[in-house]
XYZ file of C-alpha atoms in Angstrom:
568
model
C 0.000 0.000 0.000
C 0.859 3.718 -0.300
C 1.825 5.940 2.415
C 3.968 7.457 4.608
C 7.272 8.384 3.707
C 6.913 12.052 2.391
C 10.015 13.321 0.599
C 11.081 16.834 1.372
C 9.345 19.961 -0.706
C 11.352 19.869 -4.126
C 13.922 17.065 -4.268
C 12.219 15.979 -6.434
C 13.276 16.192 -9.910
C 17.351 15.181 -8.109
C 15.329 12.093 -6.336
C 13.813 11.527 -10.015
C 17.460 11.656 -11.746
C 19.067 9.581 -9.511
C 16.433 6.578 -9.980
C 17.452 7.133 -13.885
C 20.756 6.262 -13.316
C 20.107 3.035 -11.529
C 16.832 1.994 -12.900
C 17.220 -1.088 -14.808
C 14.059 -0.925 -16.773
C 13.662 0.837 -20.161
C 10.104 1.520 -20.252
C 9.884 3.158 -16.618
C 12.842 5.033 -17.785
C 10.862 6.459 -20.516
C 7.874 6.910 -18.311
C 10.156 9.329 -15.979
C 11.996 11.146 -18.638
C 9.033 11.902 -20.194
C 7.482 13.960 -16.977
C 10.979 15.309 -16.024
C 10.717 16.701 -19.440
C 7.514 17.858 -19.611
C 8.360 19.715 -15.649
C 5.195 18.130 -14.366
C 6.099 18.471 -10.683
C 2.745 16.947 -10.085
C 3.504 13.985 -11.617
C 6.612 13.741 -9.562
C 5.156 15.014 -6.374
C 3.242 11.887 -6.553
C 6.084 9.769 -7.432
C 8.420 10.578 -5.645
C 6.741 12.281 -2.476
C 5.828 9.094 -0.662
C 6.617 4.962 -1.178
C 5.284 2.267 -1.024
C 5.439 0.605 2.577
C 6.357 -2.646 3.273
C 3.890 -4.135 5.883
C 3.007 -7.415 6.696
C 1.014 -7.623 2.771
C 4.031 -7.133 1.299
C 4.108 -4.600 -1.454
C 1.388 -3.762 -3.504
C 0.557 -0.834 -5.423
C 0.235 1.151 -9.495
C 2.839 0.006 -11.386
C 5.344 2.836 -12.875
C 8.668 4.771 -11.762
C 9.496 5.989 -8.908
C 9.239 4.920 -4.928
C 5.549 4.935 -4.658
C 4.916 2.484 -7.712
C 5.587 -0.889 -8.532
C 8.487 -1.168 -10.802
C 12.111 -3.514 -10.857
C 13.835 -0.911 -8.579
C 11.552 -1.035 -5.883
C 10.870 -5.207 -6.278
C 15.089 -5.469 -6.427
C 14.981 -3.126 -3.387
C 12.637 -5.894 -1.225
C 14.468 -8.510 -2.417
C 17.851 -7.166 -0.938
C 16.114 -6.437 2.238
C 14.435 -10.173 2.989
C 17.787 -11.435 1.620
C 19.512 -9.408 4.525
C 16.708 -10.441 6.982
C 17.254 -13.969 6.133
C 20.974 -14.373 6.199
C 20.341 -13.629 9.915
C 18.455 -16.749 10.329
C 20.087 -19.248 7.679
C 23.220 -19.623 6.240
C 24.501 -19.274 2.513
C 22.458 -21.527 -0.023
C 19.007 -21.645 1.926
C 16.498 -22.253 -0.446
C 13.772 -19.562 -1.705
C 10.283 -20.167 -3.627
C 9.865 -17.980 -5.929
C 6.224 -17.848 -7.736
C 4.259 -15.479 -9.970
C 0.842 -14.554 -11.224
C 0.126 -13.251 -15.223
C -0.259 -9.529 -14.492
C 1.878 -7.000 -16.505
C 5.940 -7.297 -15.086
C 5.012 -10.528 -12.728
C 7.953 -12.458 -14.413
C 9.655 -10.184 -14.595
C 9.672 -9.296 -10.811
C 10.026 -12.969 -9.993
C 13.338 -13.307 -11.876
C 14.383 -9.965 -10.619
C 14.237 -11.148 -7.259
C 15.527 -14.757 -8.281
C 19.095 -12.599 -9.477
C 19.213 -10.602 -5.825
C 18.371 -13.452 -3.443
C 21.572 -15.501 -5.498
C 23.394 -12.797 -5.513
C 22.956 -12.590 -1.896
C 24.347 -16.658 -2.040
C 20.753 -17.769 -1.344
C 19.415 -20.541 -3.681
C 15.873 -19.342 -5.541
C 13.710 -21.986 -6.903
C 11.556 -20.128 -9.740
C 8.144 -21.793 -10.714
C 8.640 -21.564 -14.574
C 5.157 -20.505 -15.336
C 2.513 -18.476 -13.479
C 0.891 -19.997 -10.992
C -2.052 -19.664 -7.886
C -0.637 -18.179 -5.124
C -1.678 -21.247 -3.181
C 0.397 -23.306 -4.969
C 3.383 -21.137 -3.758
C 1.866 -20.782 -0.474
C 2.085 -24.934 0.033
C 5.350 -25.454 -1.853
C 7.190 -23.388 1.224
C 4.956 -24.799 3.742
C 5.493 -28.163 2.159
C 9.048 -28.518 2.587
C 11.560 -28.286 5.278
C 14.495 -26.883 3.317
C 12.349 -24.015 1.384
C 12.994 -20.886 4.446
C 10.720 -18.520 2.541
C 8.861 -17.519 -0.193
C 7.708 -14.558 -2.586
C 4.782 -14.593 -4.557
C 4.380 -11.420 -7.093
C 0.861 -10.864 -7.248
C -1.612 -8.162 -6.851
C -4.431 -10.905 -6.508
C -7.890 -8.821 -7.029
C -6.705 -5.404 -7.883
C -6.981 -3.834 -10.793
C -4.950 -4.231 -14.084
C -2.748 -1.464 -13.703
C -1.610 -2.577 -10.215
C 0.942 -5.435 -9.027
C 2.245 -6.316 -5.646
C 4.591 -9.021 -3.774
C 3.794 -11.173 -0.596
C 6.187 -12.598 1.129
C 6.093 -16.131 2.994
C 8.105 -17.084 6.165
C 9.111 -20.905 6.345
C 5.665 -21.970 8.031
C 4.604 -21.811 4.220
C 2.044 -18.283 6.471
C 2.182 -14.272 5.379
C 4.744 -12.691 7.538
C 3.220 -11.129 10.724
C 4.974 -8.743 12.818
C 7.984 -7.899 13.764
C 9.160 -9.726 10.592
C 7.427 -6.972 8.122
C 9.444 -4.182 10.197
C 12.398 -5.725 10.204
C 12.453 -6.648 6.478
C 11.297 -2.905 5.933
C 14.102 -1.723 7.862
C 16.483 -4.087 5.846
C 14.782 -2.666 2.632
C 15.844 1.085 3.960
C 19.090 -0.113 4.440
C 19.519 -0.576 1.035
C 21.933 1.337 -1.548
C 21.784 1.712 -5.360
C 20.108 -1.376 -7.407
C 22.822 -1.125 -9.835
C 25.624 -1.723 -7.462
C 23.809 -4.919 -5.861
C 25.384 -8.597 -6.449
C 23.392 -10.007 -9.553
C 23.487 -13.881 -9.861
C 23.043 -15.466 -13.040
C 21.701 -18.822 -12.244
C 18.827 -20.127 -10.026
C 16.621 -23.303 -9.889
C 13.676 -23.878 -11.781
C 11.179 -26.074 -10.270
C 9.985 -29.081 -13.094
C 6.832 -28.641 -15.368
C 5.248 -30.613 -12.535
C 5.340 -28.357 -9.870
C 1.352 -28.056 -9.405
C 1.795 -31.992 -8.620
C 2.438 -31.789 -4.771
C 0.054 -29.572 -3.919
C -2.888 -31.526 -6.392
C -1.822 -34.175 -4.420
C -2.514 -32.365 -0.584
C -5.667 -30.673 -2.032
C -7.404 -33.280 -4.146
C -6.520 -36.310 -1.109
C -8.655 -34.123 1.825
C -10.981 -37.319 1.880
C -14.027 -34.659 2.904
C -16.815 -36.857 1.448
C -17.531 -39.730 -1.516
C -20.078 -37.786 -3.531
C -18.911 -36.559 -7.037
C -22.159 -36.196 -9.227
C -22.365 -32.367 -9.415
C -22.458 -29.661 -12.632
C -20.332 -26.503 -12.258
C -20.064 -23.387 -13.999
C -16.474 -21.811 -13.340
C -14.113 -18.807 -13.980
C -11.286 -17.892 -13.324
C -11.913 -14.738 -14.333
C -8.788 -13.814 -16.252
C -6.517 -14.961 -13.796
C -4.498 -18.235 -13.552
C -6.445 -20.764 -11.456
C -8.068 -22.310 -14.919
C -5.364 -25.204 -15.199
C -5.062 -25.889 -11.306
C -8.503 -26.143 -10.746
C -9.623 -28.455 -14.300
C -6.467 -30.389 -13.045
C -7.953 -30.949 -9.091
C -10.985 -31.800 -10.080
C -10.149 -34.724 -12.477
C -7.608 -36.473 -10.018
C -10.552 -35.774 -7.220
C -13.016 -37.486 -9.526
C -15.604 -35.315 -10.531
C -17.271 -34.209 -13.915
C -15.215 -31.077 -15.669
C -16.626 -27.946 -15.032
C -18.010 -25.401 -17.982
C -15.488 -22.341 -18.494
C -16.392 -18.816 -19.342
C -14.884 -19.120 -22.870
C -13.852 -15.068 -22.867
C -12.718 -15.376 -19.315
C -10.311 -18.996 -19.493
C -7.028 -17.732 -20.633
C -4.661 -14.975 -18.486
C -5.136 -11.685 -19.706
C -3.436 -9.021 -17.988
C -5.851 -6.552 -18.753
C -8.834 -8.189 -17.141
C -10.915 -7.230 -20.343
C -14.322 -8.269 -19.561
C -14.646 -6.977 -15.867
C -14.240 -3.678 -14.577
C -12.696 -5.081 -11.512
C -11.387 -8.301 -11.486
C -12.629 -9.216 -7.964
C -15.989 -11.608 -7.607
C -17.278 -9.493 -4.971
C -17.955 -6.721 -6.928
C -21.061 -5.917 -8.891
C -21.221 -7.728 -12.464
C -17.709 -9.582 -11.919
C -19.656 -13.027 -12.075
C -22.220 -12.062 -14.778
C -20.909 -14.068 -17.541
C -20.242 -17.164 -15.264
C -24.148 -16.940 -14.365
C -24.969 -16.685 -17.862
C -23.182 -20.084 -18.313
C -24.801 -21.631 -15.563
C -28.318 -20.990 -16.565
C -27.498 -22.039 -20.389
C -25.928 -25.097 -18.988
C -28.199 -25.918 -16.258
C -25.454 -26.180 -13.774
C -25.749 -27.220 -10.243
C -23.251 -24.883 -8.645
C -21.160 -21.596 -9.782
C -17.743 -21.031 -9.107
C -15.323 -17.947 -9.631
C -11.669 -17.557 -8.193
C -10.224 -14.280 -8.615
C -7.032 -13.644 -10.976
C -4.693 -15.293 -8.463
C -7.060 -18.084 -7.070
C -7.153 -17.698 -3.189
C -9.977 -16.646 -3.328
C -13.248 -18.755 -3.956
C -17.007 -17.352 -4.937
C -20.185 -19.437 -4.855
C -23.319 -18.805 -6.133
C -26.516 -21.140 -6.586
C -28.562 -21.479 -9.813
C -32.518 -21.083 -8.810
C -35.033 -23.534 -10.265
C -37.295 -20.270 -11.717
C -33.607 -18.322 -13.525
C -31.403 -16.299 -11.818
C -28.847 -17.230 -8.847
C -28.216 -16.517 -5.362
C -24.929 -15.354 -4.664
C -23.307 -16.873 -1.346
C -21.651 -14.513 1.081
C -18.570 -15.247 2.020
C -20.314 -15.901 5.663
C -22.376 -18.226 4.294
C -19.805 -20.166 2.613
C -17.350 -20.804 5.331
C -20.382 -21.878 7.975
C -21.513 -24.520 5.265
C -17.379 -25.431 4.772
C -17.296 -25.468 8.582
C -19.607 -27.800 9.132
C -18.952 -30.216 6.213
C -15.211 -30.384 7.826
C -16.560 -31.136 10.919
C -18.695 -34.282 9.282
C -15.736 -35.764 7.610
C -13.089 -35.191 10.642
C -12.889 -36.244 14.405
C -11.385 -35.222 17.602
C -12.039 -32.382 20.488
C -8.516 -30.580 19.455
C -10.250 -29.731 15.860
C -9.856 -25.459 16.494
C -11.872 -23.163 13.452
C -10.959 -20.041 13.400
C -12.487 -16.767 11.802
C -11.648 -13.252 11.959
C -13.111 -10.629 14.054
C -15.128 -8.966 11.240
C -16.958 -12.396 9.941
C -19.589 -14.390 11.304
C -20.274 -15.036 15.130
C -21.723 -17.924 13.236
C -18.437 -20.209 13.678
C -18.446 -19.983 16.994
C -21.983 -21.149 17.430
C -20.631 -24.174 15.045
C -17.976 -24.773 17.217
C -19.523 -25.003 20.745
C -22.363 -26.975 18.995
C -19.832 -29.800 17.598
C -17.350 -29.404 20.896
C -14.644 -28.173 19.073
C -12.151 -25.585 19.734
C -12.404 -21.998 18.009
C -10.598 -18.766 18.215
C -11.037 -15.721 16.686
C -8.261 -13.611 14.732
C -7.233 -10.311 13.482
C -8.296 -9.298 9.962
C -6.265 -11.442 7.387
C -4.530 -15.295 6.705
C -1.509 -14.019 8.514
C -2.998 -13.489 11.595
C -5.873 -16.702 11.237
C -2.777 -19.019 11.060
C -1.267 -17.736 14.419
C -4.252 -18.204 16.256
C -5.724 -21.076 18.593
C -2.742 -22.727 21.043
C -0.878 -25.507 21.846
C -2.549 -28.972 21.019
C -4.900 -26.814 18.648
C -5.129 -28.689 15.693
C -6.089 -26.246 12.785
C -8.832 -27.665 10.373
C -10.563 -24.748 8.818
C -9.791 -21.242 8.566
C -11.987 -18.242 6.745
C -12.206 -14.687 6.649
C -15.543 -13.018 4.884
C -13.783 -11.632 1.995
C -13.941 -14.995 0.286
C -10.692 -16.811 1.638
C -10.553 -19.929 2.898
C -8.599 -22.992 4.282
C -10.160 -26.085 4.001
C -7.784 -29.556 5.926
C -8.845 -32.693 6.899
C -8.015 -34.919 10.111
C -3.861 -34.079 9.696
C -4.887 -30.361 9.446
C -5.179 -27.440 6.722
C -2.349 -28.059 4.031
C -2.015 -24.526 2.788
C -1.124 -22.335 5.324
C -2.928 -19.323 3.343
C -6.514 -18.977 1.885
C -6.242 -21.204 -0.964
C -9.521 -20.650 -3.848
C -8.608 -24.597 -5.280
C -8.986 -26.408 -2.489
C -12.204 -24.288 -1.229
C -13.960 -25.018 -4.797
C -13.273 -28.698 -4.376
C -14.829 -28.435 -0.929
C -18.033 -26.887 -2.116
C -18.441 -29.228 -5.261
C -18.230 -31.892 -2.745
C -20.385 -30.248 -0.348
C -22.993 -29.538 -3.475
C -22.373 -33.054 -4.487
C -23.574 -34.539 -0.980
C -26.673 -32.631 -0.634
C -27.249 -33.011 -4.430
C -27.548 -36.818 -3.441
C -29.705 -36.090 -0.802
C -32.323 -34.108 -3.090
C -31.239 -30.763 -1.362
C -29.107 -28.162 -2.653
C -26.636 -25.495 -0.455
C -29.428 -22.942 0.252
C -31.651 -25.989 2.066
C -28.521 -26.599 3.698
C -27.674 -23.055 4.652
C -32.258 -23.172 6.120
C -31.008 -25.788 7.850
C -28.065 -24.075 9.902
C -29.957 -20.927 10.361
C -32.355 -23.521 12.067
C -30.068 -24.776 14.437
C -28.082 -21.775 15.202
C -30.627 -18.863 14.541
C -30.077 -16.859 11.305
C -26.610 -14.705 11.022
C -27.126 -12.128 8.245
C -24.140 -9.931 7.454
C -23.357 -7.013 5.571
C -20.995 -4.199 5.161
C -20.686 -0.388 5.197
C -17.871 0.899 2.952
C -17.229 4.563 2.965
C -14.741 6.332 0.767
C -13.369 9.653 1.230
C -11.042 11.808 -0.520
C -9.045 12.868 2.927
C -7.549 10.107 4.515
C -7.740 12.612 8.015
C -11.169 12.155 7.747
C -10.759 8.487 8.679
C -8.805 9.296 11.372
C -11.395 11.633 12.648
C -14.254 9.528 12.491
C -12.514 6.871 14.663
C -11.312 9.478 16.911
C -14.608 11.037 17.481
C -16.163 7.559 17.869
C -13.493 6.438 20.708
C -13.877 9.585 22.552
C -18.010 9.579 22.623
C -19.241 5.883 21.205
C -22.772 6.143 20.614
C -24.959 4.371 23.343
C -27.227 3.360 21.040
C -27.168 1.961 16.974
C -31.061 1.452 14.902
C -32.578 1.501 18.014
C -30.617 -0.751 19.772
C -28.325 -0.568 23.074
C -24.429 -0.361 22.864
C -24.159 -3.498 25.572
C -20.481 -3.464 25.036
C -18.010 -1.060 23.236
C -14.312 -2.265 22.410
C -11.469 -0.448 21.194
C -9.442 -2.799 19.573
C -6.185 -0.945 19.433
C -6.251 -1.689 23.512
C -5.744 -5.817 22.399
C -9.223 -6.152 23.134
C -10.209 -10.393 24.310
C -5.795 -10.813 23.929
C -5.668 -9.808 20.442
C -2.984 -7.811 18.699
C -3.989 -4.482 18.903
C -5.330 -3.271 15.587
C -6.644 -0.152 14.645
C -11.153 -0.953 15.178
C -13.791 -0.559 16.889
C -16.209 -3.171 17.776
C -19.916 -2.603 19.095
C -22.124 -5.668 20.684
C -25.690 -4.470 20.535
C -28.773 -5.777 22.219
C -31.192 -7.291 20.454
C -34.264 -5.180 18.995
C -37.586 -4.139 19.874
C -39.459 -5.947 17.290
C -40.887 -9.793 18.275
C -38.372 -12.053 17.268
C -35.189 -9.928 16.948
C -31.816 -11.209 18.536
C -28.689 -9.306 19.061
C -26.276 -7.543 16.932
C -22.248 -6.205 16.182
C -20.732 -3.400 14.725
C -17.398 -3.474 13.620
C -15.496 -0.327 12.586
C -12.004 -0.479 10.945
C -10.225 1.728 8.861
C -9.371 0.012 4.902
C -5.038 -1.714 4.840
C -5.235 -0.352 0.972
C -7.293 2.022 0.086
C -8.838 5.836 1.637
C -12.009 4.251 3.316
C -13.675 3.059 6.226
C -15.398 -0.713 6.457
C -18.074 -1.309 8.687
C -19.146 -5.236 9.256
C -22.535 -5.439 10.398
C -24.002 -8.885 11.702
C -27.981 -9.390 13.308
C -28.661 -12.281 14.839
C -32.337 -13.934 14.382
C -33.979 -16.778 16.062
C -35.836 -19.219 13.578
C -36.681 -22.317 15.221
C -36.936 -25.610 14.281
C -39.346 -26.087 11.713
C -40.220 -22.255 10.966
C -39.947 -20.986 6.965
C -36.826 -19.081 6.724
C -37.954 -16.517 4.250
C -39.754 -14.468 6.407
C -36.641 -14.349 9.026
C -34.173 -13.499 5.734
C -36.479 -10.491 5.155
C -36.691 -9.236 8.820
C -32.730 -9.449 9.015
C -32.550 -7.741 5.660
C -34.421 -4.728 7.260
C -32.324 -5.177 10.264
C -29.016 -4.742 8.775
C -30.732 -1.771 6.088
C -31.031 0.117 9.619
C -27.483 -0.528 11.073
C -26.232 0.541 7.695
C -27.818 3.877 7.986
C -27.600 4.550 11.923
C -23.648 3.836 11.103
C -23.300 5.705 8.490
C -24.876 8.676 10.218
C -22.517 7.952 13.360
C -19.266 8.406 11.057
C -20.606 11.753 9.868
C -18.315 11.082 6.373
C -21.059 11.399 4.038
């Protein structure tokens, strides 16, 4: 992400030539001589007056020249620095993964930082085409020699964006103090041009994929196969993988988007390659309907991430939140596994769903910051880790020995939910009877969100401000029965910068609590609210009309929230 580093009024245009000299890259030199050129001190103001941070996502950010883009300066610079961090740790000729997506300069990146780490005497292993970033994300967890990994991805962003996540040897994201001390490495860091280039690397075999096929497609989480599937990978690079998994698992190909199947940098057919957003999975719907599919399926350009939707017997399809999904996932673990030390683990803006699924099965559960990184530190000794999810569509499915990749991981998750959809299709039911059925047991979570962009980032910082120093003491009518400020470590967490509000449950007959949870966006100038109500049902009561009276519920969070922040 952007931020923080402001270079001194002018500067500039000297801060501008000396990247010329160094950079190694013709077109960003190009790029940069044409706005030193044309004196656009804009331009360079926004260039060169801040960089790109290195935080525990890595790097991500607009590719171009300069410190606050994405470009082989600034990729050569992180490599340096996690070569320096490592060579603390491990000696000379500890081996590096090294994998890559198919956005614009991802190979290039990769072999970029393949040339530092050897020049550094570390040994990089380069996957020699693009690949998920789960199928980086096992390879280091995998295997005992690999002490890292980089993946150069930008996952869901859009085209003109690329970015670089770094793995530590648990085959996890790097949590802190690792991301300040590889960004203080990174800082300590002198001209590209005068760094140690090697010249030769490993390339891992045209088989790479086959370890990870192996851990994903062997989960054993149910026998049922017989299930139709509409899929896209929606530009990205999780086409092959996924055809591949299915097969060895054993059931019938899916149907492919045909304008959608192949990498394609520029994400032509979306406006935002991301299968949240609105219209992203309009073309994969299409080819459910014409194909009568059972289930739809979208992972996002760098598949860990996983989208389900449900064709309807009358035409059109209900889209699954990512809630939704990882209480049905939960559950369907929980069938096909044993044991009290099973943990689940969610983060603090999903569902309290999971942990209703967890006391109900007598299984352990703990809750997380926001991210992978911080869901695969949680639980404790004698934990053992079996499914992970965060609402943004990630998930980590495992099986009795535990969760293979260490990240969210879109492959495996599809397999999970084709067998899922498979089961209840041999039952005569589908995933939205199943999903009745758990609102049944547990009462009926409905979430939403509250997303609310601004052109100041201080605004941000006075909305939470102003909402620490007087929280409202009520929220839609409600009571404020608890208030925590997470940047205290609220219930032993890390502290984080959010808010969280528990809120009693309604006036109306039949409503049952509700949260609030206010934290500021990692990536981009906005606040996200997560807003979750909390319905009884009962045992043999029609859902419909409960889905309805939680829609309204949330409809008035959303707006008593949004008048709270005061942003709009």
């Amino acid at each position: 992400m952007t931020g923080g580093t402001a270079a001194p009024d002018g500067g500039h245009r000297a801060a501008a030539e000396e990247w010329l000299a160094q950079d190694p890259d013709p077109g960003t030199r190009a790029e940069l001589r044409a706005i030193l050129d044309a004196g656009d001190g804009a331009a360079l103001a926004e260039r060169f007056g801040a960089r790109l941070e290195f935080g525990t996502a890595g790097l991500r950010g607009e590719l171009g020249a300069g410190p606050n883009r994405m470009n082989r300066v600034t990729v050569m610079r992180a490599a340096a620095g996690l070569a320096a961090r490592l060579l603390r740790d491990h000696p000379p000729g500890a081996e590096v993964a090294i994998g890559y997506d198919a956005r614009h300069g991802s190979r290039r990146f990769a072999l970029d930082t393949a040339a530092v780490l050897a020049g550094a005497g570390l040994a990089p292993w380069v996957f020699p085409e693009p690949v998920p970033t789960p199928v980086l994300a096992h390879r280091v967890g995998a295997f005992g020699g690999v002490v890292a990994g980089v993946m150069v991805t930008a996952s869901h962003n859009p085209a003109r964006d690329n970015g670089y996540k770094v793995y530590w040897g648990d085959g996890a994201q790097i949590v802190p103090p690792l991301d300040a001390e590889i960004s203080a490495a990174i800082d300590a860091v002198g001209r590209v041009d005068e760094l140690p280039l090697g010249t030769r690397w490993g390339t891992f075999g045209a088989d790479a994929a086959e370890v990870y096929l192996d851990a994903v497609t062997g989960l054993g989480l149910g026998e049922a196969r017989e299930v139709s599937v509409a899929y896209t990978p929606l530009h990205g690079v999780g086409r092959e993988t996924l055809l591949a998994a299915f097969e060895r698992a054993g059931f019938p190909a899916p149907a492919v988007v045909a304008d959608q199947a192949e990498p394609d940098p520029d994400f032509p057919t979306v406006a935002f390659p991301n299968p949240e957003e609105p219209g992203a999975m309009d073309r994969v719907l299409a080819l459910a309907a014409a194909s009568g599919s059972d289930l739809v399926i979208a992972n996002d350009p760098d598949a860990d991430r996983c989208a389900v939707a449900v064709p309807l017997p009358g035409g059109g399809a209900r889209v699954l939140t990512g809630d939704e999904v990882g209480g049905l996932l939960a559950e369907h673990v929980l069938r096909h596994t044993s044991g009290p030390d099973r943990l689940l683990v969610t983060t603090v803006v999903s569902s309290s769903l999971l942990g209703a699924v967890a006391r109900a099965h007598g299984v352990r559960f703990a809750e997380s910051l926001t991210g992978f990184k911080w869901i695969m530190k949680a639980g404790g000794p004698g934990d053992r880790l079996v499914f992970g999810y965060e609402e943004a569509l990630g998930y980590s499915v495992g099986d009795g020995r535990g969760v293979p990749v260490r990240d969210k991981d879109g492959i495996g998750a599809a397999l999970a939910v084709a067998a899922l959809a498979a089961e209840a299709r041999a039952a005569g039911r589908t995933l939205l009877d199943l999903l009745d059925g758990q609102a049944r047991r547990y009462g009926l979570h409905a979430t939403a969100q509250l997303a609310v962009r601004v052109d100041d980032p201080a605004l941000i910082a006075g909305a939470m401000a102003r909402l620490r120093g007087a929280p409202p003491g009520r929220l839609a009518g409600r009571a404020v029965e608890a208030f925590d400020d997470l940047a205290e470590g609220a219930g032993g967490l890390p502290p984080t910068d959010g808010l969280r509000f528990r809120l009693a449950a309604g006036t109306a007959p039949g409503d049952g609590p509700a949260r609030v949870v206010i934290r500021p966006s990692g990536t981009e100038p906005k606040l996200k609210c997560y807003l979750e109500v909390v319905l009884p049902v009962g045992e043999a009561a029609d859902v419909a009309p409960v889905r309805a009276r939680a829609a309204e519920g949330l409809d008035g969070l959303r707006e008593s929230v949004s008048d709270a922040l005061s942003l709009s």
